């Protein structure tokens, strides 16, 4: 409780909020670095993912890339970049962008690859050119998945940026790392709470944004499917068998 | 003058580093492995009953999944920061953090696996007079095993990477080496720790996958059958 009191005291001190190393400035730096990292990752991953998903291959590649980077510790990449001369926020942006690529890539690939083949056929049938099909039919249908990937990537970056404080980056994580260094645990807890609050707030906002960009038709579909899935539990095997008999995806 | 013109070599890969500091590296590796295994073991023991409970009482599933989702959003550094003053600077703090994160992946995996059991199989078991508990233990859990195993693989790989963050409380396993290498600008130390981390994740992933295959001998037959049918 003592530590929690110290944390509250720290958070209540206006001097900790203003100035070049205040909470406001650090939160701004945190958001700026995260935004740049996500932007960089999106510029690389989205066109590649759309292309791979549109061609209908690369799903395996996406999963493979995602799994490999998951095993690479953030700290390793940060220290590697920092030790090779890229100090501070450049290293942070680059390292975080690397970790944001997999969710963005897999979101785009699976989103486009999972567009119903019948819909694709219909679009071709009404005489749409390949480019038009991609822009008017496939991309809108893939938006929920792409947005989900973007959200996962962004939240992951926000959570990774604080670690960069260990190698000299400035973010809300600096409060925690400085606190550990000075053995002021009230400050450590306060920093931890601030970082967690920022992540949860951004996650909530992005969830709303994801809902907003999902085409209305898809939203209605998702709503009708979710409760229905439970109610239709028992007859499902019959349905599945029928589907497999006529035009199911699996032979 | 001489030093400025000819800086000492600072290679990324150095065998002599490993030879001279083998003991040090082995200690860090041992700490890393033991933290990972302990965390995964505890997480499995907690996650399976929790997932099963959420499956048996569907009303609990929403809150359980929601809480896990929110907790997963909290950055590891923040979690360690909030835990450290209470659980002390050291091993316990890192272990609690690792167990929490692994737990979230595992509970989800168990629940998804149990829900994915073919309703026909469940109906057949009910028809044969299986009670709820017996059905869970002898029918549903074995059926859910492949999903659970893939969740364990995911949790293991992420835990290996996450242990390094424990460096903030002084128990980061190989992360300790990375950070020290960064502090003293010693490239070989960072690179050795990174490579060992990746190799460790790969090896543990393979071991869990193998264990999964041993535990589910029927899935191999099923794959052969479906392959033959296709």
mmCIF file of N, CA and C in Angstrom, chain A residues 26 29 33 78 87-90 92 161-174 177, chain B residues 182:
data_model
loop_
_atom_site.group_PDB
_atom_site.id
_atom_site.type_symbol
_atom_site.label_atom_id
_atom_site.label_comp_id
_atom_site.label_asym_id
_atom_site.label_seq_id
_atom_site.Cartn_x
_atom_site.Cartn_y
_atom_site.Cartn_z
ATOM 1 N N UNK A 26 6.400 12.895 -22.651
ATOM 2 C CA UNK A 26 6.788 11.507 -22.894
ATOM 3 C C UNK A 26 5.673 10.739 -23.602
ATOM 4 N N UNK A 29 5.835 11.682 -27.174
ATOM 5 C CA UNK A 29 6.927 10.985 -27.858
ATOM 6 C C UNK A 29 6.558 9.528 -28.094
ATOM 7 N N UNK A 33 6.437 7.976 -31.834
ATOM 8 C CA UNK A 33 7.279 6.848 -32.242
ATOM 9 C C UNK A 33 6.408 5.683 -32.685
ATOM 10 N N UNK A 78 16.263 -4.611 -30.287
ATOM 11 C CA UNK A 78 16.583 -3.255 -29.835
ATOM 12 C C UNK A 78 18.062 -3.116 -29.520
ATOM 13 N N UNK A 87 21.122 4.862 -32.234
ATOM 14 C CA UNK A 87 20.656 5.072 -30.867
ATOM 15 C C UNK A 87 19.274 5.695 -30.849
ATOM 16 N N UNK A 88 18.645 5.617 -29.728
ATOM 17 C CA UNK A 88 17.446 6.391 -29.465
ATOM 18 C C UNK A 88 16.259 5.996 -30.301
ATOM 19 N N UNK A 89 15.539 6.994 -30.798
ATOM 20 C CA UNK A 89 14.226 6.711 -31.353
ATOM 21 C C UNK A 89 14.262 6.135 -32.756
ATOM 22 N N UNK A 90 15.356 6.324 -33.488
ATOM 23 C CA UNK A 90 15.447 5.691 -34.804
ATOM 24 C C UNK A 90 15.437 4.180 -34.641
ATOM 25 N N UNK A 92 14.274 2.567 -32.157
ATOM 26 C CA UNK A 92 12.965 2.158 -31.660
ATOM 27 C C UNK A 92 11.971 2.010 -32.796
ATOM 28 N N UNK A 161 7.222 -0.153 -27.415
ATOM 29 C CA UNK A 161 7.975 1.102 -27.329
ATOM 30 C C UNK A 161 8.565 1.353 -25.930
ATOM 31 N N UNK A 162 7.817 1.054 -24.838
ATOM 32 C CA UNK A 162 8.405 1.313 -23.511
ATOM 33 C C UNK A 162 9.735 0.602 -23.281
ATOM 34 N N UNK A 163 9.886 -0.583 -23.894
ATOM 35 C CA UNK A 163 11.129 -1.332 -23.706
ATOM 36 C C UNK A 163 12.328 -0.558 -24.225
ATOM 37 N N UNK A 164 12.064 0.288 -25.232
ATOM 38 C CA UNK A 164 13.167 1.032 -25.842
ATOM 39 C C UNK A 164 13.827 1.974 -24.850
ATOM 40 N N UNK A 165 13.122 2.263 -23.748
ATOM 41 C CA UNK A 165 13.732 3.123 -22.734
ATOM 42 C C UNK A 165 15.017 2.491 -22.198
ATOM 43 N N UNK A 166 15.101 1.158 -22.267
ATOM 44 C CA UNK A 166 16.302 0.470 -21.797
ATOM 45 C C UNK A 166 17.516 0.802 -22.655
ATOM 46 N N UNK A 167 17.279 1.115 -23.938
ATOM 47 C CA UNK A 167 18.410 1.409 -24.813
ATOM 48 C C UNK A 167 18.423 2.884 -25.210
ATOM 49 N N UNK A 168 17.795 3.729 -24.419
ATOM 50 C CA UNK A 168 17.947 5.155 -24.631
ATOM 51 C C UNK A 168 16.846 5.842 -25.400
ATOM 52 N N UNK A 169 15.773 5.130 -25.745
ATOM 53 C CA UNK A 169 14.645 5.792 -26.379
ATOM 54 C C UNK A 169 13.830 6.544 -25.340
ATOM 55 N N UNK A 170 13.084 7.559 -25.794
ATOM 56 C CA UNK A 170 12.237 8.268 -24.833
ATOM 57 C C UNK A 170 10.791 7.887 -25.072
ATOM 58 N N UNK A 171 10.125 7.497 -24.008
ATOM 59 C CA UNK A 171 8.712 7.151 -24.052
ATOM 60 C C UNK A 171 8.248 7.071 -22.615
ATOM 61 N N UNK A 172 7.002 6.669 -22.430
ATOM 62 C CA UNK A 172 6.516 6.520 -21.057
ATOM 63 C C UNK A 172 7.317 5.462 -20.299
ATOM 64 N N UNK A 173 7.937 4.556 -21.058
ATOM 65 C CA UNK A 173 8.764 3.546 -20.408
ATOM 66 C C UNK A 173 9.951 4.152 -19.671
ATOM 67 N N UNK A 174 10.381 5.341 -20.102
ATOM 68 C CA UNK A 174 11.510 5.990 -19.425
ATOM 69 C C UNK A 174 11.221 6.184 -17.947
ATOM 70 N N UNK A 177 11.876 2.866 -16.240
ATOM 71 C CA UNK A 177 13.287 2.489 -16.214
ATOM 72 C C UNK A 177 14.077 3.409 -15.277
ATOM 73 N N UNK B 182 24.992 -4.629 -24.529
ATOM 74 C CA UNK B 182 24.649 -3.285 -25.008
ATOM 75 C C UNK B 182 25.369 -2.233 -24.177
#
